[in-house]
Structures are given as C-alpha cells and as structure tokens.
Short mmCIF file of C-alpha atoms and ligand atoms in Angstrom, two decimals:
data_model
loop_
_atom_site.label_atom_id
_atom_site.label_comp_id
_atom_site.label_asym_id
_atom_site.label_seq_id
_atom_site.Cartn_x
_atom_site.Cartn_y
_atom_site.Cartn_z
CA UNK A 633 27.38 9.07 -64.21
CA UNK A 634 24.07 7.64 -65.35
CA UNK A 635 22.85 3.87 -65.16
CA UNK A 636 21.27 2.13 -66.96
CA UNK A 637 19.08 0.01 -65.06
CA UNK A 638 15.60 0.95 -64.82
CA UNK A 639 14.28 1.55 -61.13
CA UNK A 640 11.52 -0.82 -60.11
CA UNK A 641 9.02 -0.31 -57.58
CA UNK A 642 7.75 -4.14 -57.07
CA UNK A 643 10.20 -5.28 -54.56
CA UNK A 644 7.94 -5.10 -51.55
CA UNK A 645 10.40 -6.66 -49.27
CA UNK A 646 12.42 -3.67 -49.89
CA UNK A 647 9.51 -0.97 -49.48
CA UNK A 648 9.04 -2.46 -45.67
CA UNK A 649 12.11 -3.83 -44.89
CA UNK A 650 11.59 -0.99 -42.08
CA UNK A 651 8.39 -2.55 -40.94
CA UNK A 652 7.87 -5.40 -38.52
CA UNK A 653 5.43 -8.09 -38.90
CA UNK A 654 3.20 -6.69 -36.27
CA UNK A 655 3.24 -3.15 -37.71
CA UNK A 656 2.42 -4.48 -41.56
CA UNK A 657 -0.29 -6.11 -40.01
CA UNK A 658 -1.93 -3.18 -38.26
CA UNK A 659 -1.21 -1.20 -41.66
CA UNK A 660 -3.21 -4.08 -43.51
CA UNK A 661 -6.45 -3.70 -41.22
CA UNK A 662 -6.05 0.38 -41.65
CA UNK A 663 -6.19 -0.45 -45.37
CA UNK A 664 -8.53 -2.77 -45.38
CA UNK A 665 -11.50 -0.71 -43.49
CA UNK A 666 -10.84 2.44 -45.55
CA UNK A 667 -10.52 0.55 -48.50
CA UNK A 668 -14.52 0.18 -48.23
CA UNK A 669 -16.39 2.80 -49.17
CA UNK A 670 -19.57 2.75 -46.71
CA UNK A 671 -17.31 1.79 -43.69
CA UNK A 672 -14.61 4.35 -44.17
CA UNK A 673 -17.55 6.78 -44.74
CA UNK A 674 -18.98 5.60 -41.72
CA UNK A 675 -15.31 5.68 -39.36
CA UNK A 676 -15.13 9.43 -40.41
CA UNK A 677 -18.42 10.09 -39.48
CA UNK A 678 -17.92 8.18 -36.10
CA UNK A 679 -14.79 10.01 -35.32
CA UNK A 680 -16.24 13.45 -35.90
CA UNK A 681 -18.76 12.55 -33.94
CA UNK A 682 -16.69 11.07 -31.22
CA UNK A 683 -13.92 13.97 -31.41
CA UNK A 684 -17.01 16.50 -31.39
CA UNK A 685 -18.62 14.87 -28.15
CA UNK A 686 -15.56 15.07 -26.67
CA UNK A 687 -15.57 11.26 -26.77
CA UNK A 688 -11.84 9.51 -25.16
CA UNK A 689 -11.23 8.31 -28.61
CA UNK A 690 -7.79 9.92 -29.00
CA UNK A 691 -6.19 6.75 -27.33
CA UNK A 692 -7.50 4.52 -30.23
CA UNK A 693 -6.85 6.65 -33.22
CA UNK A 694 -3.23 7.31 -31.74
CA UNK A 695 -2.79 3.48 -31.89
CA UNK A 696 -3.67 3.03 -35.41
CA UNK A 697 -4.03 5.18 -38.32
CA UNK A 698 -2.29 7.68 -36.63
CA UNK A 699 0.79 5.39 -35.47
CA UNK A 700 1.00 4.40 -39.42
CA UNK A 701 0.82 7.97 -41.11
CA UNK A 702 2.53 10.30 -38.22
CA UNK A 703 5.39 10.45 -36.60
CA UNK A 704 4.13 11.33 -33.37
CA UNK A 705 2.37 14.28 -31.38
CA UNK A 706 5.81 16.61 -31.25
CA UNK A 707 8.84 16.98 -32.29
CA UNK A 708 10.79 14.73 -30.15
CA UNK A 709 8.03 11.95 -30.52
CA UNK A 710 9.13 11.37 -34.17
CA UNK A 711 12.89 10.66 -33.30
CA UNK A 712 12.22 6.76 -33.72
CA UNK A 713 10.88 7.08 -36.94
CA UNK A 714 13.34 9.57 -38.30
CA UNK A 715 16.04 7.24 -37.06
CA UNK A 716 14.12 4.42 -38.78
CA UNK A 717 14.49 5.81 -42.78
CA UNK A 718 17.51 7.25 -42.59
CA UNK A 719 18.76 3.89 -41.85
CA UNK A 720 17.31 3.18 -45.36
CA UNK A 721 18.70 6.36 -46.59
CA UNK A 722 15.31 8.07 -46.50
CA UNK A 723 15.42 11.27 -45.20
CA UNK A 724 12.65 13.21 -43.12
CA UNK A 725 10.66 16.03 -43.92
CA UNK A 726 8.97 17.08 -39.92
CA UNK A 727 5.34 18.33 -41.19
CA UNK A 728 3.56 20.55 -37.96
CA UNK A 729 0.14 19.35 -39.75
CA UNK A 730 -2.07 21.30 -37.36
CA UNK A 731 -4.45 23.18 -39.54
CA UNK A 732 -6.91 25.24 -39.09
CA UNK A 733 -5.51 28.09 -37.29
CA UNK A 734 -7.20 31.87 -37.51
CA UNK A 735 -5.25 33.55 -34.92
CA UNK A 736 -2.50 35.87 -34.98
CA UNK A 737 -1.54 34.09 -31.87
CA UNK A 738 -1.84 30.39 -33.51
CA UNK A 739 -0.06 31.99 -36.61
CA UNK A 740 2.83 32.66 -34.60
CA UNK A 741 2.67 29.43 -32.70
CA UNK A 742 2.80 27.61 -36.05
CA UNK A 743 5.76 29.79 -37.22
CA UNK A 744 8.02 29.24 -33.50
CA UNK A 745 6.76 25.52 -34.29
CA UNK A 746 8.22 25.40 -38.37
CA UNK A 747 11.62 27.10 -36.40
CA UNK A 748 11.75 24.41 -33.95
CA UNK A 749 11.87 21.65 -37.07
CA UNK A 750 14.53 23.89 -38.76
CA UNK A 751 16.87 23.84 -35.39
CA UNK A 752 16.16 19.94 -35.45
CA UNK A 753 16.80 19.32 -38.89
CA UNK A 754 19.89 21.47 -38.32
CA UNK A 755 21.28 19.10 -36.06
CA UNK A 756 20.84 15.88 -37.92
CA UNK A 757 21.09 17.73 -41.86
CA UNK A 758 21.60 14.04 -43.32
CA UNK A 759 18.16 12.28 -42.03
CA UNK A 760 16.33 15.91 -42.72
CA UNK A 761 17.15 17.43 -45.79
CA UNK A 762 14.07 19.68 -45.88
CA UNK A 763 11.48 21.68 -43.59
CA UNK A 764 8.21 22.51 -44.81
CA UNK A 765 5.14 24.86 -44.01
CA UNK A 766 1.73 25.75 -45.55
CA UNK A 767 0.75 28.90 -45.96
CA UNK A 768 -2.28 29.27 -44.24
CA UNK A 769 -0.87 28.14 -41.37
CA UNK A 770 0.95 31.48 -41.13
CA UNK A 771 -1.45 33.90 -42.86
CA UNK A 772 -5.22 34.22 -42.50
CA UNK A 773 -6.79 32.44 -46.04
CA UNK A 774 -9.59 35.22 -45.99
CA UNK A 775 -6.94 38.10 -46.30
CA UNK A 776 -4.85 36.40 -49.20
CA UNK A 777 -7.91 35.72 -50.86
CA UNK A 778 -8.70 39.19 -50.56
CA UNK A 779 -5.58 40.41 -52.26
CA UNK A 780 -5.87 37.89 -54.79
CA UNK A 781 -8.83 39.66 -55.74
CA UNK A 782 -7.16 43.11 -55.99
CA UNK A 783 -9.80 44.30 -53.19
CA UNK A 784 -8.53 47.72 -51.49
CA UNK A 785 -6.92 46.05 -47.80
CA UNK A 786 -8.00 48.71 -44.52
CA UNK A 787 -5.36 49.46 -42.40
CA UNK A 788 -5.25 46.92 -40.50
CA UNK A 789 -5.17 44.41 -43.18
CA UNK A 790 -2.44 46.02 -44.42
CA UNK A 791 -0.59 45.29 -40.91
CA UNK A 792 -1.85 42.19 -40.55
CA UNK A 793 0.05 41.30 -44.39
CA UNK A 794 2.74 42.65 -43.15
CA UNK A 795 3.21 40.34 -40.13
CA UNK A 796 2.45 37.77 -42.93
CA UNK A 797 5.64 38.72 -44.70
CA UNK A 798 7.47 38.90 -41.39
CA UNK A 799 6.72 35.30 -40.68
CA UNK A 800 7.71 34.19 -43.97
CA UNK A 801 10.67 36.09 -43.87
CA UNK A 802 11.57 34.90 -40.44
CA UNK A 803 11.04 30.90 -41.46
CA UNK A 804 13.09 31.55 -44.65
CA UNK A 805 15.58 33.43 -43.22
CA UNK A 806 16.44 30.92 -40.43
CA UNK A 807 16.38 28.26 -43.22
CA UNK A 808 19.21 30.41 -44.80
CA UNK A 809 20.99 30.44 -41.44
CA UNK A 810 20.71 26.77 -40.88
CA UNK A 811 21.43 26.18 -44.94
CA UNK A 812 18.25 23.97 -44.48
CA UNK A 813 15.58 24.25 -47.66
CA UNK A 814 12.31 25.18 -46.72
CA UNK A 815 9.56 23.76 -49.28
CA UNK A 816 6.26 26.14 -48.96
CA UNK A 817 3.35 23.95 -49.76
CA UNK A 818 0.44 24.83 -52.06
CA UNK A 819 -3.43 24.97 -51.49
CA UNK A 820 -6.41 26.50 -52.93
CA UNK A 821 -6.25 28.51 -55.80
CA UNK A 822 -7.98 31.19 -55.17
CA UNK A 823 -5.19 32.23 -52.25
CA UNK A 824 -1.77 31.21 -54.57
CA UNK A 825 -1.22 34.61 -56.09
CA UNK A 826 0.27 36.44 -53.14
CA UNK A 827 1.80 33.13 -51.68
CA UNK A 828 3.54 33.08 -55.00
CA UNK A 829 4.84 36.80 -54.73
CA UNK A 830 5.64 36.19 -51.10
CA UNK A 831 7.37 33.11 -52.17
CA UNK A 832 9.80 34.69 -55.11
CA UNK A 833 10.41 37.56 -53.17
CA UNK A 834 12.14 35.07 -50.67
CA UNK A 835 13.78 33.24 -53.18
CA UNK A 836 14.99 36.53 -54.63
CA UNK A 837 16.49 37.23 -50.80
CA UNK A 838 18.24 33.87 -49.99
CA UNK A 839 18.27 31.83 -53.31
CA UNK A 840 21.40 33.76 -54.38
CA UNK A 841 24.01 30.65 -53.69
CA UNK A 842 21.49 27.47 -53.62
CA UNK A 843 18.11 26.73 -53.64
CA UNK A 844 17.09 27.50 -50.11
CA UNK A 845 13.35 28.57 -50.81
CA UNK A 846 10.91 25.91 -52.82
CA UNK A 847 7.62 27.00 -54.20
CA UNK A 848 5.13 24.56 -54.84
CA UNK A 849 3.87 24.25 -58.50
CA UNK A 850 0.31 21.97 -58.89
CA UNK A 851 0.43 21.36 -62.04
CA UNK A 852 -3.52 20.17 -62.60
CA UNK A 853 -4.27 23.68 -62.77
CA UNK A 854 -3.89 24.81 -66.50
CA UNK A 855 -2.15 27.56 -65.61
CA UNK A 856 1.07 25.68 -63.49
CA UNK A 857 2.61 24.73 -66.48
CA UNK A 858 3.27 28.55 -67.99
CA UNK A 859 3.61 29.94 -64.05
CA UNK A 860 6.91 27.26 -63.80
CA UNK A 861 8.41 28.67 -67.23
CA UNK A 862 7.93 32.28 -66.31
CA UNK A 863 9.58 31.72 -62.54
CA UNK A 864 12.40 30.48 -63.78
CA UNK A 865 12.48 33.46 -66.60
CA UNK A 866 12.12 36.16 -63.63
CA UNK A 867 14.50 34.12 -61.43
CA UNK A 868 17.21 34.53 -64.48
CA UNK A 869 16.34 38.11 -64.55
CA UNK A 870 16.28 39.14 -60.73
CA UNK A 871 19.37 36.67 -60.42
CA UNK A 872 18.33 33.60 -58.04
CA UNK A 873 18.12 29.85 -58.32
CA UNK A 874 14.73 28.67 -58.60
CA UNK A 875 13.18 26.16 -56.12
CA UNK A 876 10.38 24.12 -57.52
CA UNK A 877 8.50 21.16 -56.20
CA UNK A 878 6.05 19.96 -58.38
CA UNK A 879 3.18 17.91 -57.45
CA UNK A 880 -0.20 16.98 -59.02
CA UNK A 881 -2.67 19.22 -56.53
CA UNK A 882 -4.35 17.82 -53.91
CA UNK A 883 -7.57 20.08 -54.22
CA UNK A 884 -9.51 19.31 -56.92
CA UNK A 885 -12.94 18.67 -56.15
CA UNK A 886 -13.24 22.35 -54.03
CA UNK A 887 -11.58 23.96 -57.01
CA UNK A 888 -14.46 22.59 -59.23
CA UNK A 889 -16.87 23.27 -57.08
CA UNK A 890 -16.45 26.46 -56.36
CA UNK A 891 -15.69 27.29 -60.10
CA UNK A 892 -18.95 25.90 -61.30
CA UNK A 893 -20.66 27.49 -58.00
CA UNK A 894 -18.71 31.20 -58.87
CA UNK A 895 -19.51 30.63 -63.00
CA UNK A 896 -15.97 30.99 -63.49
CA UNK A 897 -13.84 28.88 -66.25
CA UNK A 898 -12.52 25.49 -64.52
CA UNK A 899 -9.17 25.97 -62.76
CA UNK A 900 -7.89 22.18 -63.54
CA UNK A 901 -7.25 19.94 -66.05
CA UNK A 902 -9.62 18.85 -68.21
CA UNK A 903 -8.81 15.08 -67.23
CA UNK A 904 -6.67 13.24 -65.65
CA UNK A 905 -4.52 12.26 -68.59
CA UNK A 906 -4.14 16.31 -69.61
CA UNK A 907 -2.89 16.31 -65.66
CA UNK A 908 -0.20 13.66 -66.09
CA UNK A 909 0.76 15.04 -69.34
CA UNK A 910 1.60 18.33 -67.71
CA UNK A 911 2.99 16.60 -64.75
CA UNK A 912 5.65 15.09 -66.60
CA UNK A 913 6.36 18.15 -69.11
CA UNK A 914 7.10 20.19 -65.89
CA UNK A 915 9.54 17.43 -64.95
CA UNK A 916 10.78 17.67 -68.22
CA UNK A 917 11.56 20.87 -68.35
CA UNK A 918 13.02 21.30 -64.68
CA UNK A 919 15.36 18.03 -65.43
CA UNK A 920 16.40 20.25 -68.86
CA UNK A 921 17.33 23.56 -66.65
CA UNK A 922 19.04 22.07 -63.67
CA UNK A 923 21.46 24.42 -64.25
CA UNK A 924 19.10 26.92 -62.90
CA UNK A 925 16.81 25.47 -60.22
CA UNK A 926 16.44 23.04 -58.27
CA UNK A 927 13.47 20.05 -58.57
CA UNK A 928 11.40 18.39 -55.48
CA UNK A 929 8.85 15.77 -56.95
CA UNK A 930 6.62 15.02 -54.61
CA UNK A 931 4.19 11.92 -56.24
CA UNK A 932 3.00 8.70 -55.12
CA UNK A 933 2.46 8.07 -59.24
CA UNK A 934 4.95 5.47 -60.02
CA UNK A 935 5.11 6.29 -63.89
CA UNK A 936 5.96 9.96 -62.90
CA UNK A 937 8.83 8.82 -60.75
CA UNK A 938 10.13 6.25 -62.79
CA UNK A 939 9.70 8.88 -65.97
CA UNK A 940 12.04 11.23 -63.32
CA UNK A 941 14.30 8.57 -62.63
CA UNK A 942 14.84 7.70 -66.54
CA UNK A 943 15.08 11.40 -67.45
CA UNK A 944 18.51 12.08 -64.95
CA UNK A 945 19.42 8.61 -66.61
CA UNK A 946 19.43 9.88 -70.34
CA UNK A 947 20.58 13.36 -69.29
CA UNK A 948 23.40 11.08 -67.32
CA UNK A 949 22.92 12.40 -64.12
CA UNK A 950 23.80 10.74 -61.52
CA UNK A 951 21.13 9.31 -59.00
CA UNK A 952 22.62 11.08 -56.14
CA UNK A 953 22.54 13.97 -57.98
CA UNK A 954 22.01 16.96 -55.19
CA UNK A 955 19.75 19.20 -57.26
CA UNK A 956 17.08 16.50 -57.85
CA UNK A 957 14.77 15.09 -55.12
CA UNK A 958 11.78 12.36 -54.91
CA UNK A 959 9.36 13.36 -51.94
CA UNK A 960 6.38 10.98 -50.74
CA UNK A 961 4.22 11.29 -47.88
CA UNK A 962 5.20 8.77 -44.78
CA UNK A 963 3.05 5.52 -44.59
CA UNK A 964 2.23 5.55 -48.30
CA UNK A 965 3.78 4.74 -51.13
CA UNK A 966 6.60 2.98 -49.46
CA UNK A 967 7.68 1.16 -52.87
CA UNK A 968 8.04 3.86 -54.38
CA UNK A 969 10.86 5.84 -51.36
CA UNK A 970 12.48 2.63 -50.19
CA UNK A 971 13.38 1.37 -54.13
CA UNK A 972 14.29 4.51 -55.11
CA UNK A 973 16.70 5.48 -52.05
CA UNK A 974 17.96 1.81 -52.45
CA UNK A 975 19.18 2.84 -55.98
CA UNK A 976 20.79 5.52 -54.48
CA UNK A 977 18.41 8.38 -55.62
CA UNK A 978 17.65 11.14 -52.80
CA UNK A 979 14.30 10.70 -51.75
CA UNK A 980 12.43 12.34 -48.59
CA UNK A 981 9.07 11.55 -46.66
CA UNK A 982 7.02 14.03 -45.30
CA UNK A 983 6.40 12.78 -41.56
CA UNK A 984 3.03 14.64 -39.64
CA UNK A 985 3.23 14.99 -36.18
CA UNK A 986 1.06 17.43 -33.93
CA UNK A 987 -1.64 16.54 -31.68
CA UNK A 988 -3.96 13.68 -32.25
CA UNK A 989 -6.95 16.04 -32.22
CA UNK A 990 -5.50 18.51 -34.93
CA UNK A 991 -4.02 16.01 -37.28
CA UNK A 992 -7.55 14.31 -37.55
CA UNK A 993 -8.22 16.36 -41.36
CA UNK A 994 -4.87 15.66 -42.62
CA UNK A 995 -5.87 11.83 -41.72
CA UNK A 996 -9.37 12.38 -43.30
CA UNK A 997 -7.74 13.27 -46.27
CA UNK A 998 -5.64 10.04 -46.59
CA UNK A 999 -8.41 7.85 -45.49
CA UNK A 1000 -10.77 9.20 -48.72
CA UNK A 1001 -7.48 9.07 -50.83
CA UNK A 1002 -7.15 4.90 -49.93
CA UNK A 1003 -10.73 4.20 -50.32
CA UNK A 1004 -11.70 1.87 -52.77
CA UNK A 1005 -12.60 3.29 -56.58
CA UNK A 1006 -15.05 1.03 -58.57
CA UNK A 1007 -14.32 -2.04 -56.06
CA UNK A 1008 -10.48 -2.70 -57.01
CA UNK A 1009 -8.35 -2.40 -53.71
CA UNK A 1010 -6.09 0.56 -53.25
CA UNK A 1011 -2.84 0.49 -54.58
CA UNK A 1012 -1.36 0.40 -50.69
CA UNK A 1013 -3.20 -2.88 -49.69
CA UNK A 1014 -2.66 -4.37 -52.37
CA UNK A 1015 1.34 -4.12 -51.72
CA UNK A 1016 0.92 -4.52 -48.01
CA UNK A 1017 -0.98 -7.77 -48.77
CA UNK A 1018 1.78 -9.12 -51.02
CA UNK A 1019 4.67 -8.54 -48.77
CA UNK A 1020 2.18 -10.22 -46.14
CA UNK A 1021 2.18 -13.23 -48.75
CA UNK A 1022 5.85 -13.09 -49.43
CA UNK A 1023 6.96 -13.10 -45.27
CA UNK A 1024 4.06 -16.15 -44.74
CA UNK A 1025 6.21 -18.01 -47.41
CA UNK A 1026 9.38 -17.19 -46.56
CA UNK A 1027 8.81 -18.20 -42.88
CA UNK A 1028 7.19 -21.51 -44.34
CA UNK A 1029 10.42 -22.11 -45.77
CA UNK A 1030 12.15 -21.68 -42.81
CA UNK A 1031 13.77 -18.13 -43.76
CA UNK A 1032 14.00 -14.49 -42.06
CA UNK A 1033 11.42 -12.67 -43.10
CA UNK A 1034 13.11 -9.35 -42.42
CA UNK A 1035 11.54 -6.47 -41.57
CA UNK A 1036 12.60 -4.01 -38.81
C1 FAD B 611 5.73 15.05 -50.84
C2 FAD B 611 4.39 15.57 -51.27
C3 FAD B 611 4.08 16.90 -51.10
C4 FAD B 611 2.83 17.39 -51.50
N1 FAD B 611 2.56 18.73 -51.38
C5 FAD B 611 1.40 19.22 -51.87
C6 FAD B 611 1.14 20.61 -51.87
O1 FAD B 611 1.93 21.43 -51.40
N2 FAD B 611 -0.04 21.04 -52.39
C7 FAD B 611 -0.96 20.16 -52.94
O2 FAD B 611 -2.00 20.61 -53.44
N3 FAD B 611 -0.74 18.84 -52.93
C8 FAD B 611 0.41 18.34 -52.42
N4 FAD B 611 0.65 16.99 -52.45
C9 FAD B 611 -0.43 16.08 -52.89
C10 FAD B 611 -0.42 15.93 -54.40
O3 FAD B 611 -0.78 17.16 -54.98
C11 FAD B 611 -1.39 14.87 -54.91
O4 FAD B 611 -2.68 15.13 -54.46
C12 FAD B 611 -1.08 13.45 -54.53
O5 FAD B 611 0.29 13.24 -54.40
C13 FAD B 611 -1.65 12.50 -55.58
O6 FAD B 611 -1.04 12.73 -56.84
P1 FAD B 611 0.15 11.84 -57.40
O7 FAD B 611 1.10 12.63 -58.20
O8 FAD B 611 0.73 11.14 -56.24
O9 FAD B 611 -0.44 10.79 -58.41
P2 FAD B 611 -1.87 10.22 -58.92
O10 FAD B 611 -2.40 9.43 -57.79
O11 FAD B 611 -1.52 9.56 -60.18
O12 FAD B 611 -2.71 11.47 -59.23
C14 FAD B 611 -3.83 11.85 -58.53
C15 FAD B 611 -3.95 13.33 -58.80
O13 FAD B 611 -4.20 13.55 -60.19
C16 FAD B 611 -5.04 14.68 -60.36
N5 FAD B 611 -6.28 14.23 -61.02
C17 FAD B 611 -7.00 13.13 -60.73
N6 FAD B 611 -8.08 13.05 -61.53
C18 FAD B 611 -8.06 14.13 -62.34
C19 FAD B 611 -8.92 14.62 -63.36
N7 FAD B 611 -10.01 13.96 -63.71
N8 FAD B 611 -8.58 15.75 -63.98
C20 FAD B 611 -7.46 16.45 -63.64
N9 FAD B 611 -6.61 16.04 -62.67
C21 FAD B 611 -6.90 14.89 -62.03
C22 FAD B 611 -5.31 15.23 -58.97
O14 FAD B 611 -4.33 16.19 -58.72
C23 FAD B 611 -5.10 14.00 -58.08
O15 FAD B 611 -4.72 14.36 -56.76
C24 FAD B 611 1.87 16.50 -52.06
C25 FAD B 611 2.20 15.16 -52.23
C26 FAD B 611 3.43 14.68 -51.86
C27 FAD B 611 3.74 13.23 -52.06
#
C-alpha cells in the first residue's frame, strides 16, 4: 500500500548516521578544496602532474578523496563499506571504474573483473542487488563509433564485434545464472546505437521472466525520451520485460562540443529545465507501465526523486515495491539514499573500486561536479557542514552524536 507521507531529504543525521566524526570531517576538507574553483583546478593539475611523473602520490589520494568516493582498490577491499549500507538498508552496486582500456586483453580483463562482482553479489544478493559495466570497457569506442556510422567493418572488425557480443553475452548470461541484474551504463552518443542493439538483443535473451538486463536511457539527449517509448513497444512485440535506468547524462559539454565542432544539430536539451522536464516524463511513464519493465533512477536531483517517490505514492505502490529502484553514486548525495532507504524505498549506491591510479578520471569527474558554481557552496558541503553543526550541538548538550 501507498503512504502518505512525503519523503524528506533534510535529516542529515540520518544521511551519515554511517559516518564517524573523523570521516565527516575529512569529507568536509575534500569539499571544501574542490568547492573552489582555482584550487580544485589547480589539485587536478597537480595530480596529473604528480601521477604523470610517476610522483608517490598514490598514498595521499588513497587517504582522502579516494577513501570518501571508493570502496577500495578490489573487490575484497570494499567488504567494510558494503557491510556499512546494508546495515542502513542500502544496497551496493561494485563499479570496476578502471577506464580507459584499448586492448582485447584489458577488454577481457574488465569482463573476468564485472564476473567476479556478479559471483560476489551472488553470495550476499541482499547488500548487492545490482552489477554494472560500461561499455567501452568491453568494446573498443573507435569500432562502435564506426558502426554507428554505417561505415563498411574489414574482417577483422567484424571479429573483433563479435568478441564484443561474446563479452556482453557472457556478463549477461552469468547475470541470468546468478538471477543478479546487470545495469549497462551509458556514454557518448555518438557510440549508443550498437550498445543499444547489443543491449535489447540481451534483454530479448534473458529478460523473458524478470528484468535481468538494464539499458541506460540519458534523457538530456532529445532523442531519450522517444528511444524509452519505442523499447518498451519492441520489448511488447519480441516478448521481454524491459530494463530501464534513467539518468540525466553525464556528458554534456563533449556532446556540444563536438556537435558544434562536426556542424551537426545539438544532441541535448536545449536547457536545463527542457532536461528535467524530460527527466521526470520518462519517470512518468516507466512508473505508468510497471507492468512491463522495470525502473532504476539513478539522480542525485532531489525533486526527481522525491517526484519518483510521490508518483509510486499516488499510483499506491508500495515503497518496497521490487520493480522500482533509487540509485546514487557512493559519497554523494547521502540525503538523498539514507532518507529514502529509511522510508523503506529500495535504493542502491554505486561503490568504485580499482586501483588508485585508474580511478583518478572517475575522481576528476566528481571533483569538477562539486566545484563551486557562481560562489554558492556545493550542495554536499553544505549538508556535510550542517550535520557538522548539528553533532557540535548535540555533544554541547551532552548527547550522542551518532554516527558509525
Ligand atoms: C546511479 C547513477 C548512475 C549513473 N549512470 C550514468 C550513465 O550510465 N551514463 C551517464 O551518462 N551518466 C550516468 N550518471 C550520471 C548522471 O547522468 C548525471 O550526470 C548526474 O547524476 C547528475 O544529474 P542528476 O540527475 O543527479 O541531477 P542534476 O544535478 O539536477 O542535473 C545535472 C544534469 O542535468 C543536465 N543538464 C545540466 N545543465 C543542462 C543544460 N543547460 N541543458 C541540458 N541539460 C543540462 C546534465 O545531464 C547534468 O549532468 C549516473 C548517475 C547515477 C547517480
């Protein structure tokens, strides 16, 4: 049944209840350097630098940003953590975040590496509902792009696709054995088509029962919105259940770029608003055909997940509802998971791990995401500086503060 509270994503003592003093501390000097422009612009630069010299900075970065966004450098190395939010009834989603790879031999690696998080999540199904992998961690980006282009393949392109499909089919087809969903991310683009056809072909092999295979829908490119309504049309027709996480897109600058640089029409969204708009209408419309798929909403936007959480409440779903799940990445956006699996929703975190060294651009990414835009502090320092606040009083007053 539905309820008819609304979910509410201020309670910081609830977002790090899993976070000692000590820990929210370190998290509020991360913040607090990225959060300025020059000096976060300056860090990155210094850790290129550092990384490229060959510099022993590894030891540092492990200690701190890397401590606060990723689980650790392997598999094993995340077990604290894992153990950590599903004691708040957060479950883990392991992320092999090394990018990069060009190899046949690093494809594979990455693909033995996705299998190893499937036979983990296999044994512990409750605290890791979900494995993930991006595409281009399996598949060369220059040969998708070239299909995507209808370009004639040679021979050994042709092979080389085909060992593609294999290592899709292999990751899928494990998930199916291990009845463990496998979400396949999104990226740029100009390489989606064939990840797409790669992707429903999968679904159309082991989405027969459940939702076992999850595309990824972006929906700040225009054409997300009419790609979602179609997949579920041809998953009706070939007989599946669709898998759909929707996010935003986490691309957008290179997409306009290389539009305006190729003179071809813009890819995205006119503005944000137009993006949130279609954000939510995809939500919508996955909310109003559970019946048929099943919904991954992986945003740090609170009105999105609060618009989620009121649409299964008017539709009086209940918050535990299996079919529906709220994804954020680990060591942001902590209001958002911990109030939401405290109200009994299902919610998920991505959790990195992979060597220090080859996790550095995923923690580029999030260190330009928390910088500071027009001089207001990001959203996570401000929250990590009011729980701050909120333990400095409570110990004044002589009470717990809490925290793990
Ligand atoms: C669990 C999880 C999984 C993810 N998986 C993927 C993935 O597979 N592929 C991927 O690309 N990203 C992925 N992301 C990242 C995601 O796409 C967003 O970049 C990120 O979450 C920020 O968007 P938001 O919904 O949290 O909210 P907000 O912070 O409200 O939105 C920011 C987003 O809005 C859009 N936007 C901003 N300004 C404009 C503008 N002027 N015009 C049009 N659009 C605009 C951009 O997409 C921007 O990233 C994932 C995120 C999460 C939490």
């Amino acid at each position: 049944m539905g309820n008819d509270t609304q979910v509410s994503f201020e309670d910081t003592s609830v977002a790090f209840s899993y976070k000692s003093d000590a820990a929210l501390k370190k998290a509020n000097s991360i913040f607090a350097m990225v959060n300025h422009p020059w000096i976060s612009s300056l860090a990155i630069g210094s850790v290129k630098l550092a990384l490229g010299l060959r510099l022993p900075v590894e030891g540092i970065i492990k200690k701190t940003a890397f401590d606060h966004f990723c689980g650790g450098v392997s598999i094993d190395s995340c077990d604290d953590e894992i153990a950590l939010l599903a004691k708040f009834g957060v479950g883990t989603i392991l992320d092999y975040s090394v990018e990069g790879e060009h190899s046949d031999r690093g494809f594979d690696q990455t693909m033995e590496e996705t299998l190893r998080t499937i036979e983990k999540a296999q044994q512990n199904r409750a605290a890791m509902p979900f494995c993930v992998f991006k595409p281009t961690g399996v598949a060369p980006s220059e040969l998708l792009e070239k299909i995507q282009r209808g370009d004639a393949l040679t021979a050994e392109e042709t092979q080389s696709f085909e060992r593609v499909r294999t290592r899709f089919d292999t990751i899928c087809g494990r998930a199916f054995e291990a009845a463990i969903p496998v979400l396949i991310d999104a990226e740029h683009s100009w390489t989606q088509d064939p990840v797409d056809a790669l992707s429903y072909e999968m679904m159309a092999k082991y989405n027969r029962e459940r939702a076992i295979v999850f595309n990824t829908f972006q929906l700040y490119r225009t054409i997300s919105l009419p790609n979602l309504k179609s997949a579920l049309a041809d998953a009706q027709i070939h007989g599946f259940r669709l898998g759909a996480k929707l996010v935003r897109g986490a691309y957008m600058e290179k997409e306009r770029a290389r539009a305006a640089e190729m003179g071809y029409p813009d890819p995205i969204q006119p503005d944000k608003e137009a993006c949130d708009r279609a954000f939510d209408e995809g939500l919508r419309f996955c909310v109003d055909n559970l019946a048929k798929l099943d919904l991954v909403c992986g945003s740090h936007n609170e009105q999105s997940n609060r618009y989620l959480a009121s649409l299964m409440n008017e539709r009086g779903l209940s918050h535990g509802d299996e079919r529906v799940w709220f994804a954020q990445l680990f060591g942001m956006s902590d209001n958002i998971s911990f109030n939401l699996a405290k109200a009994g929703y299902r919610v998920a975190k991505y959790l990195p791990y992979g060597p220090v060294r080859s996790v550095m651009p995923y923690l580029f990414r999030r260190a330009r995401e928390n910088t500071s835009v027009a001089g207001q502090s990001s959203r996570e320092l401000v929250l990590i500086r009011k729980e701050l606040e909120r333990r400095k009083r409570e110990s004044k007053n002589g009470k717990s503060t809490g925290g793990a």
